[in-house]
Tab-separated table of C-alpha atoms in Angstrom:
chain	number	residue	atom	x	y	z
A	250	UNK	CA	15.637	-24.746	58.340
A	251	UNK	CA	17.116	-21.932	55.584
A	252	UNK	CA	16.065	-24.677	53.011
A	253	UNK	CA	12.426	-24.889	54.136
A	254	UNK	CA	12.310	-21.717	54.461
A	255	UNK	CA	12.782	-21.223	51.122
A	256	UNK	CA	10.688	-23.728	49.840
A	257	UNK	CA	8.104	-21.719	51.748
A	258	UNK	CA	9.200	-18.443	49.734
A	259	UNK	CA	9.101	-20.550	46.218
A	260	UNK	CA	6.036	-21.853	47.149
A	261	UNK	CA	4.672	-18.284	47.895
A	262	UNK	CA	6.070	-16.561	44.726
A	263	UNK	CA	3.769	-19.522	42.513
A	264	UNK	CA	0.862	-18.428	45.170
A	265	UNK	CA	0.786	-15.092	43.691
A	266	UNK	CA	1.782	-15.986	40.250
A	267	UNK	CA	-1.975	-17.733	40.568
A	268	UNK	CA	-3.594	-15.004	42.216
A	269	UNK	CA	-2.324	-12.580	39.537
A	270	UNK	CA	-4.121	-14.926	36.855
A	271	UNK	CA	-7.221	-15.288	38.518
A	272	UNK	CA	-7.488	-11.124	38.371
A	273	UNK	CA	-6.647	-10.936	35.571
A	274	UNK	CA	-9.088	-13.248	33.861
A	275	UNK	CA	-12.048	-11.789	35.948
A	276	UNK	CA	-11.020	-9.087	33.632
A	277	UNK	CA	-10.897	-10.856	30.683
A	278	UNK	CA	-14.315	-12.336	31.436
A	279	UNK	CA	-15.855	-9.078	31.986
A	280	UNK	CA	-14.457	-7.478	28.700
A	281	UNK	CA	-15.953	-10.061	26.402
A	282	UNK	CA	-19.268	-9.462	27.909
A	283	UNK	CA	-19.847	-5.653	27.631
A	284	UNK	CA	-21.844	-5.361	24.862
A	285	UNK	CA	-24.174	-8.084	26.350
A	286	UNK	CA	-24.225	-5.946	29.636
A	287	UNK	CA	-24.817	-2.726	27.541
A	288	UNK	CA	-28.047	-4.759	25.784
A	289	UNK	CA	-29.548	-5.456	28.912
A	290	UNK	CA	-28.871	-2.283	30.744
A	291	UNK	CA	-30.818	-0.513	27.463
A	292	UNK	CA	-27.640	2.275	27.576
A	293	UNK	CA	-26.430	4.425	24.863
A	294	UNK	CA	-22.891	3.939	23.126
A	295	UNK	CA	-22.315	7.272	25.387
A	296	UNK	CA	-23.922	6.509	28.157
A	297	UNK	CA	-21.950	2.845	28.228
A	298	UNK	CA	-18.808	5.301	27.569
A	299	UNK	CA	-19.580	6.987	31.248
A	300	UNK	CA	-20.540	4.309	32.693
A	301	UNK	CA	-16.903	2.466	32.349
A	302	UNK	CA	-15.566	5.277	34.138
A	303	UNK	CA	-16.670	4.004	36.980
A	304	UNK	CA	-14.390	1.504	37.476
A	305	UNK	CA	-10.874	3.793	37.435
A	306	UNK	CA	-13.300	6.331	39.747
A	307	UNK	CA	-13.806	3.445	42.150
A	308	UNK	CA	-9.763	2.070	42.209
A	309	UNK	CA	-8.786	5.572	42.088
A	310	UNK	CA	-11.097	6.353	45.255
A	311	UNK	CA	-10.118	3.038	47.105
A	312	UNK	CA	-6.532	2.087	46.503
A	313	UNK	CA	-5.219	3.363	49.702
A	314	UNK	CA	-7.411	1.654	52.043
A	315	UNK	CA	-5.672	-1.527	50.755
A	316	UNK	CA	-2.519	-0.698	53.306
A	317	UNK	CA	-4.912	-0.493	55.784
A	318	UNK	CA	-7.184	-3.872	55.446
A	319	UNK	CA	-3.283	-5.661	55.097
A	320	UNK	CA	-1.725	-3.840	58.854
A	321	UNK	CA	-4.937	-4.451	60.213
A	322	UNK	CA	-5.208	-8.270	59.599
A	323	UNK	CA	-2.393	-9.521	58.102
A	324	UNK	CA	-1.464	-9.682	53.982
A	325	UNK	CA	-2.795	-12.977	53.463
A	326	UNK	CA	-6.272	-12.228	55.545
A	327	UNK	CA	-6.414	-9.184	53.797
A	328	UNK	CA	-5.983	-10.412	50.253
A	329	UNK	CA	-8.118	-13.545	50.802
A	330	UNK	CA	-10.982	-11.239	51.226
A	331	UNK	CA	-10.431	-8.440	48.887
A	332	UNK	CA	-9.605	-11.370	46.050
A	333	UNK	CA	-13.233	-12.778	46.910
A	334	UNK	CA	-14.544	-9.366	46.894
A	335	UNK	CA	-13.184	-9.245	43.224
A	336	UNK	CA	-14.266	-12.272	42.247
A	337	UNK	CA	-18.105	-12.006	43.310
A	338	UNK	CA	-17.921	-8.287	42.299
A	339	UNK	CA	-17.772	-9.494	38.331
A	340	UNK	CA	-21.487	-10.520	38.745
A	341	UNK	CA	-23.037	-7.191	39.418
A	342	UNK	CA	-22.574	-5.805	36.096
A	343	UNK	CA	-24.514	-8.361	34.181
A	344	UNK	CA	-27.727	-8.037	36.699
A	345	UNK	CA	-27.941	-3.802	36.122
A	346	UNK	CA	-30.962	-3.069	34.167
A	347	UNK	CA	-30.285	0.414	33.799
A	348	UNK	CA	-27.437	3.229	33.911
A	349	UNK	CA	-27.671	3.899	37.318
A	350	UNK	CA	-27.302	0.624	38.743
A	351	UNK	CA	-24.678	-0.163	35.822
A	352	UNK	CA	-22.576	2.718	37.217
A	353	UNK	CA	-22.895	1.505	40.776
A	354	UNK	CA	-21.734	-1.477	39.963
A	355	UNK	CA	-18.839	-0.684	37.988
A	356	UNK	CA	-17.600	1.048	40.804
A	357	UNK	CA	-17.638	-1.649	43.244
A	358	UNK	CA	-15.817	-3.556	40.379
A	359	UNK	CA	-12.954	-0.687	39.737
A	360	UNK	CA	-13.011	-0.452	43.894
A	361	UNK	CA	-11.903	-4.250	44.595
A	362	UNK	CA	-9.957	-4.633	41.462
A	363	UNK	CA	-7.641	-1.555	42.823
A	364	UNK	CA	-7.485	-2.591	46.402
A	365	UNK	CA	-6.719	-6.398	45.511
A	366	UNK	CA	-4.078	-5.164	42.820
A	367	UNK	CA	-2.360	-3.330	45.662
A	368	UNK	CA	-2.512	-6.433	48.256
A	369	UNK	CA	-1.128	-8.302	45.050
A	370	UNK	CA	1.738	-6.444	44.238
A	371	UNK	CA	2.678	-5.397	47.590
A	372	UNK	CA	3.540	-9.389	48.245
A	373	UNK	CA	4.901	-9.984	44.865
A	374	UNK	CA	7.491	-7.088	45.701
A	375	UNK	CA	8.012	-9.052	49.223
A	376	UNK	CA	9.025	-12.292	47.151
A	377	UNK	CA	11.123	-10.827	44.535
A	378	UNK	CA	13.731	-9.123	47.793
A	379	UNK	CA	13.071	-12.547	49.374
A	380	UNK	CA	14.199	-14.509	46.362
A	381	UNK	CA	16.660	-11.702	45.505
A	382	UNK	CA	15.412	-12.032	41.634
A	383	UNK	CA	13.400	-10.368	39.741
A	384	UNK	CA	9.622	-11.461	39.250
A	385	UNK	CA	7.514	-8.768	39.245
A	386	UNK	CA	7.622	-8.875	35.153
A	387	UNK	CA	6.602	-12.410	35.038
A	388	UNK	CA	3.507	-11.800	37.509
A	389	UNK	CA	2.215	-9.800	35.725
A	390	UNK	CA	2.565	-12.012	32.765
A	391	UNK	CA	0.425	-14.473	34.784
A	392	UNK	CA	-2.017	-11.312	34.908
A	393	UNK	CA	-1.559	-11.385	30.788
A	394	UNK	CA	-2.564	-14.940	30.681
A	395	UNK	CA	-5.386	-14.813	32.727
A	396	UNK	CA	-7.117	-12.266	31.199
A	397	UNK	CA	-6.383	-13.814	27.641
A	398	UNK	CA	-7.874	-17.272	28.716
A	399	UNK	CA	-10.995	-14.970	30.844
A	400	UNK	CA	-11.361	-13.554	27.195
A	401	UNK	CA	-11.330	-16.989	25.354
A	402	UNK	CA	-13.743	-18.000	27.640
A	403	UNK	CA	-15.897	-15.381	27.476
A	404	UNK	CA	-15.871	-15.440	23.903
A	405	UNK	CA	-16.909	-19.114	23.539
A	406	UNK	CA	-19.708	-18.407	26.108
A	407	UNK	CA	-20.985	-15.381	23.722
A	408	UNK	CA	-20.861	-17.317	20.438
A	409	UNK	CA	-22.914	-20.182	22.807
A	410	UNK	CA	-25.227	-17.370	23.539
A	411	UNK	CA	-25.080	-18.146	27.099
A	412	UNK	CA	-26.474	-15.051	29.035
A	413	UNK	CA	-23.561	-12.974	30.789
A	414	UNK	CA	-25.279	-13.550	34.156
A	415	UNK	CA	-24.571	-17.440	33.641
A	416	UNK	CA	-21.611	-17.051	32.086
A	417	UNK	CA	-20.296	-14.379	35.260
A	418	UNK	CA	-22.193	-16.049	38.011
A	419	UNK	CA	-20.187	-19.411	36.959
A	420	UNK	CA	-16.725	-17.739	36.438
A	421	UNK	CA	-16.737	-15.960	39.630
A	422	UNK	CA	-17.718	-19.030	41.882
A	423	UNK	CA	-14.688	-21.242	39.849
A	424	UNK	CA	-12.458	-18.443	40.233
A	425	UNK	CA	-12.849	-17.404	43.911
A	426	UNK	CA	-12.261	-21.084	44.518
A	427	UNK	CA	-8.391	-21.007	42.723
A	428	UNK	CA	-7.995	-17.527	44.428
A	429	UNK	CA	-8.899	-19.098	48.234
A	430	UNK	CA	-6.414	-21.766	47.419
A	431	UNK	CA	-4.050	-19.816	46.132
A	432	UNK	CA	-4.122	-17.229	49.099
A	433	UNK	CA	-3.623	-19.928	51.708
A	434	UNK	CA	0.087	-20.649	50.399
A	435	UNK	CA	0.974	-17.153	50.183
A	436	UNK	CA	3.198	-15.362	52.778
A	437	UNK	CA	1.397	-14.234	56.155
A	438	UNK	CA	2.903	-10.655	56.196
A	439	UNK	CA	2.399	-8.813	59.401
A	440	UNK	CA	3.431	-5.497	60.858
A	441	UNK	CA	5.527	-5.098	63.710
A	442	UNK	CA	3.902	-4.330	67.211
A	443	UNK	CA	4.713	-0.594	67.332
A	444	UNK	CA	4.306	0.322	63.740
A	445	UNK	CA	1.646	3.086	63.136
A	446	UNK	CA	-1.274	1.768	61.175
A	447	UNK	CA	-1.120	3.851	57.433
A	448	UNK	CA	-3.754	6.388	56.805
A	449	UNK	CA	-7.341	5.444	55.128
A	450	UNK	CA	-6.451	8.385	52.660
A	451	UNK	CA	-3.209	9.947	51.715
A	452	UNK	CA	-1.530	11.929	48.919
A	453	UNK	CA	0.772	9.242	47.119
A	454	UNK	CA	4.829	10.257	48.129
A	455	UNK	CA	6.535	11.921	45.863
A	456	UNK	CA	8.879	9.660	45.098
A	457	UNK	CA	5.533	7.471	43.759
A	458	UNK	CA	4.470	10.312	42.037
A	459	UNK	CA	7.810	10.322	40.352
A	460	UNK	CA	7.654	6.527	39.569
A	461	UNK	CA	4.142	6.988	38.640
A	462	UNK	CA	4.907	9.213	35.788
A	463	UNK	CA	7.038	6.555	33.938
A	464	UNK	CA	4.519	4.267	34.417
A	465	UNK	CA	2.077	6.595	32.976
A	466	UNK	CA	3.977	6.567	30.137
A	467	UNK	CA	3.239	2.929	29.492
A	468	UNK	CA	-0.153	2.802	30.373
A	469	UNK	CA	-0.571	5.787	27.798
A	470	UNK	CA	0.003	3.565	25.278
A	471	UNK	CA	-1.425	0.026	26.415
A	472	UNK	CA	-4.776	1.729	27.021
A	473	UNK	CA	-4.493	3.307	23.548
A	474	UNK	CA	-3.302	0.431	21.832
A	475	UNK	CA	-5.828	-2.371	23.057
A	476	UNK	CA	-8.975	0.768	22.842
A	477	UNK	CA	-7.780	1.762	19.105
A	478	UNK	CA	-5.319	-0.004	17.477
A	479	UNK	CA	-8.119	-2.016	15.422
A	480	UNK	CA	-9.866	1.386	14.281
A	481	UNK	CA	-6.569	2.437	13.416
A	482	UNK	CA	-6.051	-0.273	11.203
A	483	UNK	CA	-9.825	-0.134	10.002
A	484	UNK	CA	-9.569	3.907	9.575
A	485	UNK	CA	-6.434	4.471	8.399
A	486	UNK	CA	-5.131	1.348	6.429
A	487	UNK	CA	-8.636	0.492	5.103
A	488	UNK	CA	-7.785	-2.817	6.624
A	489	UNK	CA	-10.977	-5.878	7.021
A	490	UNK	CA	-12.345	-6.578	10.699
A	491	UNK	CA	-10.565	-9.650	11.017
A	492	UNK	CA	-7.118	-8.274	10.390
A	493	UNK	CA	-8.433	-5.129	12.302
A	494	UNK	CA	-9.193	-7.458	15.609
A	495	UNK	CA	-5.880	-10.221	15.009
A	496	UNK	CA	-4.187	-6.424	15.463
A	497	UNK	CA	-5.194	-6.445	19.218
A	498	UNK	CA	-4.694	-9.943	20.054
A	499	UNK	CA	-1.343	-9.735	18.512
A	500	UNK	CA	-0.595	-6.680	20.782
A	501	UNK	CA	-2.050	-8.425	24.014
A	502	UNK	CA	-0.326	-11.712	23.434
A	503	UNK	CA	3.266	-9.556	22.554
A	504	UNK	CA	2.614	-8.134	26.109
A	505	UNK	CA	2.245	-11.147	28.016
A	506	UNK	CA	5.211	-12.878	26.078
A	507	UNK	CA	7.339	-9.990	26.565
A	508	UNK	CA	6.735	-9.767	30.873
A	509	UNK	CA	7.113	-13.446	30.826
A	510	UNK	CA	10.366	-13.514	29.679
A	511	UNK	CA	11.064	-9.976	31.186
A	512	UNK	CA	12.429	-10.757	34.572
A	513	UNK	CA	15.593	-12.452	32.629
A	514	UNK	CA	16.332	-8.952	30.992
A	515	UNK	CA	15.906	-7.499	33.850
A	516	UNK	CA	18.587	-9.617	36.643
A	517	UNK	CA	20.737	-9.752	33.866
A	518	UNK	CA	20.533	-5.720	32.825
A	519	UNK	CA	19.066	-4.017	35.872
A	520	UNK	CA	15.398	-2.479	35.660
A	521	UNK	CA	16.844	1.240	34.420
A	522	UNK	CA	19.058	-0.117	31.400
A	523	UNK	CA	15.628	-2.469	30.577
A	524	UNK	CA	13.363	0.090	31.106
A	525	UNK	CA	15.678	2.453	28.515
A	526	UNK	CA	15.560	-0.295	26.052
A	527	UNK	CA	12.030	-0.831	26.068
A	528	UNK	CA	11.334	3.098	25.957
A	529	UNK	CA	13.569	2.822	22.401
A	530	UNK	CA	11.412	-0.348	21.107
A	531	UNK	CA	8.458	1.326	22.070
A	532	UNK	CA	9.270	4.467	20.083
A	533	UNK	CA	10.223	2.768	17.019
A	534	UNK	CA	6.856	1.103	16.995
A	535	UNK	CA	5.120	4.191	17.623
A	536	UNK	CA	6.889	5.380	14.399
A	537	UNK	CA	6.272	2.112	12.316
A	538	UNK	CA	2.716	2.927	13.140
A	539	UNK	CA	2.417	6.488	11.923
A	540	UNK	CA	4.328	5.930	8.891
A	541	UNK	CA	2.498	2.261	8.302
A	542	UNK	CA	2.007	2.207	4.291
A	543	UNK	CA	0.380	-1.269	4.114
A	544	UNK	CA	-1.650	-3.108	7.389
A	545	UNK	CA	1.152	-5.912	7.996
A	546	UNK	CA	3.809	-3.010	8.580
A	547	UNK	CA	1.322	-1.353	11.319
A	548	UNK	CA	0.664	-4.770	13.348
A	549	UNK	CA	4.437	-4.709	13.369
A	550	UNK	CA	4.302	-1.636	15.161
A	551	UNK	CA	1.674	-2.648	17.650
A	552	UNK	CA	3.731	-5.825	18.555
A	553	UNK	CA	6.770	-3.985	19.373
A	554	UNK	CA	4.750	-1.299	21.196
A	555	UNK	CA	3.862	-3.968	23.109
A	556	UNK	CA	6.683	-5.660	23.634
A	557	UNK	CA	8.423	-2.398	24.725
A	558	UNK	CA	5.520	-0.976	27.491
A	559	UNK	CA	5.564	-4.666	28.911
A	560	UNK	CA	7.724	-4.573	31.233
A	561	UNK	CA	7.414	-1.293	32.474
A	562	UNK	CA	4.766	-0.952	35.131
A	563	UNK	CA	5.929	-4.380	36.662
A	564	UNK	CA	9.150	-2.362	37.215
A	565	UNK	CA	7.500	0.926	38.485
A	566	UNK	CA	4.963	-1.367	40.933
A	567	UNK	CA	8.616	-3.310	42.212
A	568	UNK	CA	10.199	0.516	42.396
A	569	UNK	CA	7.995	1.617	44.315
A	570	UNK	CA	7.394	-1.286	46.529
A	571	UNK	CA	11.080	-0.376	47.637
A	572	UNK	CA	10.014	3.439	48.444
A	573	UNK	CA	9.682	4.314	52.131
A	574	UNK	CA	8.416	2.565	55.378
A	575	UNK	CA	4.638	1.243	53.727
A	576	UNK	CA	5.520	-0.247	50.610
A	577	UNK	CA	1.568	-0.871	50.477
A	578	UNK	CA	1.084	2.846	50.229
A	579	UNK	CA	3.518	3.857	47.287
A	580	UNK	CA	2.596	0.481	45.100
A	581	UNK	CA	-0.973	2.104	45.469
A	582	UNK	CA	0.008	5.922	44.448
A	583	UNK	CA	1.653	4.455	41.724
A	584	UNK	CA	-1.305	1.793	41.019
A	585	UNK	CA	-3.555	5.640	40.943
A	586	UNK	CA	-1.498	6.975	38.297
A	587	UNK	CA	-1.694	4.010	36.029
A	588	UNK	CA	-5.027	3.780	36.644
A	589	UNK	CA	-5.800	7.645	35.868
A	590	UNK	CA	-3.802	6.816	32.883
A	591	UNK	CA	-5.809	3.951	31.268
A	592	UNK	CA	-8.590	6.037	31.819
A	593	UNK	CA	-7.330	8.783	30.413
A	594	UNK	CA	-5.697	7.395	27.290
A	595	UNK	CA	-8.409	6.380	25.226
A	596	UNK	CA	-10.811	9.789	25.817
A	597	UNK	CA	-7.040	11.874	24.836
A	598	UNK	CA	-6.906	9.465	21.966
A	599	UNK	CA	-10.097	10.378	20.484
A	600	UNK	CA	-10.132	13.995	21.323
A	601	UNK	CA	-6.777	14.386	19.557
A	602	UNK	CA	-8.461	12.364	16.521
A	603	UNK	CA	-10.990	14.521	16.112
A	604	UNK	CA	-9.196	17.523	16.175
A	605	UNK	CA	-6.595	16.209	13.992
A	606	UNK	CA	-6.607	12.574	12.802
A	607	UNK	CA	-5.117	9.219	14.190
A	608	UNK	CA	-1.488	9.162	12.966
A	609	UNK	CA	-1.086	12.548	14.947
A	610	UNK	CA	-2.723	10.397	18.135
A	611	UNK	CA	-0.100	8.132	18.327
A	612	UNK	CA	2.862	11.077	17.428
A	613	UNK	CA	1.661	11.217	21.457
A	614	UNK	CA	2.095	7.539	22.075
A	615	UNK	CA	5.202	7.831	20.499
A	616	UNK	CA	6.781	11.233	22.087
A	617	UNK	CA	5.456	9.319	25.469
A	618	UNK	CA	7.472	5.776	24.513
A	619	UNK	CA	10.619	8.016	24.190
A	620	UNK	CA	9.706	9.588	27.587
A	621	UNK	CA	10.854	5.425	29.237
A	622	UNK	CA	13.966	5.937	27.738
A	623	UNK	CA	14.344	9.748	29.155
A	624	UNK	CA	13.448	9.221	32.503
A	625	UNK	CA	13.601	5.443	33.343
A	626	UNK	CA	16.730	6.667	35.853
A	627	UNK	CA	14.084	6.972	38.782
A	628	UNK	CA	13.774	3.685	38.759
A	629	UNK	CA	17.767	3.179	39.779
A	630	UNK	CA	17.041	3.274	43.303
A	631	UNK	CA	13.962	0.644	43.617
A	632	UNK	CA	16.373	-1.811	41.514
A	633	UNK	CA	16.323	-4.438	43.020
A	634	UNK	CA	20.174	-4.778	43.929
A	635	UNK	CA	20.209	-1.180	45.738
A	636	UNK	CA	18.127	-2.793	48.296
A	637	UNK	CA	20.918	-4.672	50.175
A	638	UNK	CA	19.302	-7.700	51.036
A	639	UNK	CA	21.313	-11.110	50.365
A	640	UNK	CA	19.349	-14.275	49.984
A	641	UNK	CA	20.702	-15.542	53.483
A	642	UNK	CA	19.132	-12.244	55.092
A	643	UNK	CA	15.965	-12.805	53.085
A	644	UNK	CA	15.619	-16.304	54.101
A	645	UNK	CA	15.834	-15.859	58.001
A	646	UNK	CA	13.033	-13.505	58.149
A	647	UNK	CA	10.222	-15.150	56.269
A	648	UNK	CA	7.384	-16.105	57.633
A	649	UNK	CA	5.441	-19.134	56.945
């Protein structure tokens, strides 16, 4: 029976391996498309600015009711429907032909990205103290991979000149069908008969808040990274467009690399000691960056500032899951920080630009990086060992 059971859980943790790649290449296929959706909306480079606010407003807004929809009916209900919701919410965009309606809809897309990346992690946390290993780096690697192939797609589809409502309409019907599949093998989570239902809206714990920060830290940089790293290289290092955009890739595909292989590092090193090495990685390519003489020597810099950010929200997300009596409710005050962070990052980035210039911009990516290795020690107690849970204890209360 311990042996099925099992099964069940392996089978589960390649469930939500698939449902983090599905979100994560609705992503990629909205990203590629934004300058077709800003043509047909008729908006300004400003007004297109403020109108991708919308969706970190909308997460921001949202992410606690996620704990709510997953006591009510269960974490696989729940994430069957807020996965569809994000699916069929990548369509919207592409059909707004103005800002108004454009900012409306990016809402409803930040609003069931958040909630679904809450009913996500919450059950990737459940399988990594079932399985008594670490996985929470590699899921989100599936997330990296998803969005890259979203992006490929989406790329080939705008040098086809296929209209972004095709292009969406047709990626969100193919991907809600791999999400509903995905969903039914993942683990049917339910709360116990006299546990009080969490709150529509609360303040994040502290201990979140505290988690939060760290992952701030690494957000920082990944949203300024993939936002400016190619007008860094353009602006500073007089670098062409091509070398300018292979900057970005390079940094996205060092990230999803790096969490794929991060959940190694981390049973074998525990998620502080990682999380202190990746803070120093991440510093010394924040400092091959500012002092970059030729273009080559800055893409080094970008590739280990991704690989040292990589793992760290994975970490915080599996921290925090381990916080408290709702685990659903601290993944999602930590999931509002990093969100508040990615939207944060690129405005700070080119406010402190103007003022001063680039290099100085990422001194703050840099002073931040060092800030993992400072204060990655809040992350001892979510480690995964402190929890106390054996395999043999994990495998007797799973349920199928």
């Amino acid at each position: 029976m311990a042996r099925y059971e099992q099964r069940t859980v392996r089978r589960a943790r390649y469930a939500v391996a698939a449902v983090f790649c599905v979100h994560g290449s609705v992503t990629g296929s909205f990203a590629t498309r934004v300058p077709w959706i800003q043509e047909h909306a008729a908006v300004s480079a400003g007004q297109l600015g403020i109108a991708l606010a919308f969706p970190a407003i909308g997460a921001a807004l949202t992410m606690p009711l996620a704990a709510r929809l997953s006591h009510r009916f269960g974490a696989r209900a729940a994430l069957r429907g807020l996965l569809t919701l994000w699916t069929l919410a990548l369509i919207p965009p592409s059909l707004a032909p103005n800002m108004p309606t454009l900012c409306m809809a990016l809402f409803v897309f930040g609003a069931s990205a958040g909630m679904c990346d809450v009913a996500m992690n919450a059950l990737g946390v459940d399988v990594e103290r079932r399985l008594d290993k670490s996985i929470m780096s590699g899921l989100h690697g599936m997330w990296s991979v998803g969005a890259l192939i979203g992006s490929a797609v989406g790329t080939l589809a705008a040098h086809l000149e296929v209209s972004a409502q095709l292009h969406h309409a047709a990626a969100a019907g193919t991907l809600m069908v791999v999400g509903l599949v995905a969903c039914h093998y993942v683990l049917d989570l339910r709360p116990d008969q006299d546990e009080e239902p969490p709150p529509r809206f609360a303040l994040p714990p502290k201990s979140a808040l505290l988690i939060g920060a760290v992952a701030f830290c690494a957000t920082f940089g990944e949203g300024a990274s993939l936002d400016w790293s190619a007008v860094y290289l353009r602006d500073v290092l007089t670098a062409s467009a091509g070398v300018a955009a292979a900057t970005t890739t390079g940094f996205t595909l060092t990230m999803a690399v790096a969490r794929i292989a991060g959940d190694a590092l981390v049973d074998r090193f525990g998620a502080v000691r990682t999380v202190r090495a990746s803070g120093v990685i991440a510093a010394a390519g924040g400092l091959l960056v500012m002092t970059a003489w030729h273009p080559l020597v800055a893409m080094a810099g970008f590739a280990l500032l991704g690989v040292g950010i990589a793992v760290v929200v994975p970490l915080a997300f599996a921290a925090a899951g381990r916080k408290g009596p709702n685990p659903s409710q601290a993944i999602a005050g930590v999931a509002t920080v990093t969100y508040t962070s990615g939207l944060v990052a690129p405005f700070a980035i080119g406010t402190i630009a103007d003022a001063t210039s680039l290099v100085v911009s990422f001194g703050v990516v840099t002073a931040l990086a060092c800030g993992l290795a400072v204060f990655a020690g809040v992350l001892r107690t979510g480690d995964r060992r402190a929890a106390g849970v054996t395999r043999a204890e994990a495998a007797s209360d799973v349920t199928s």
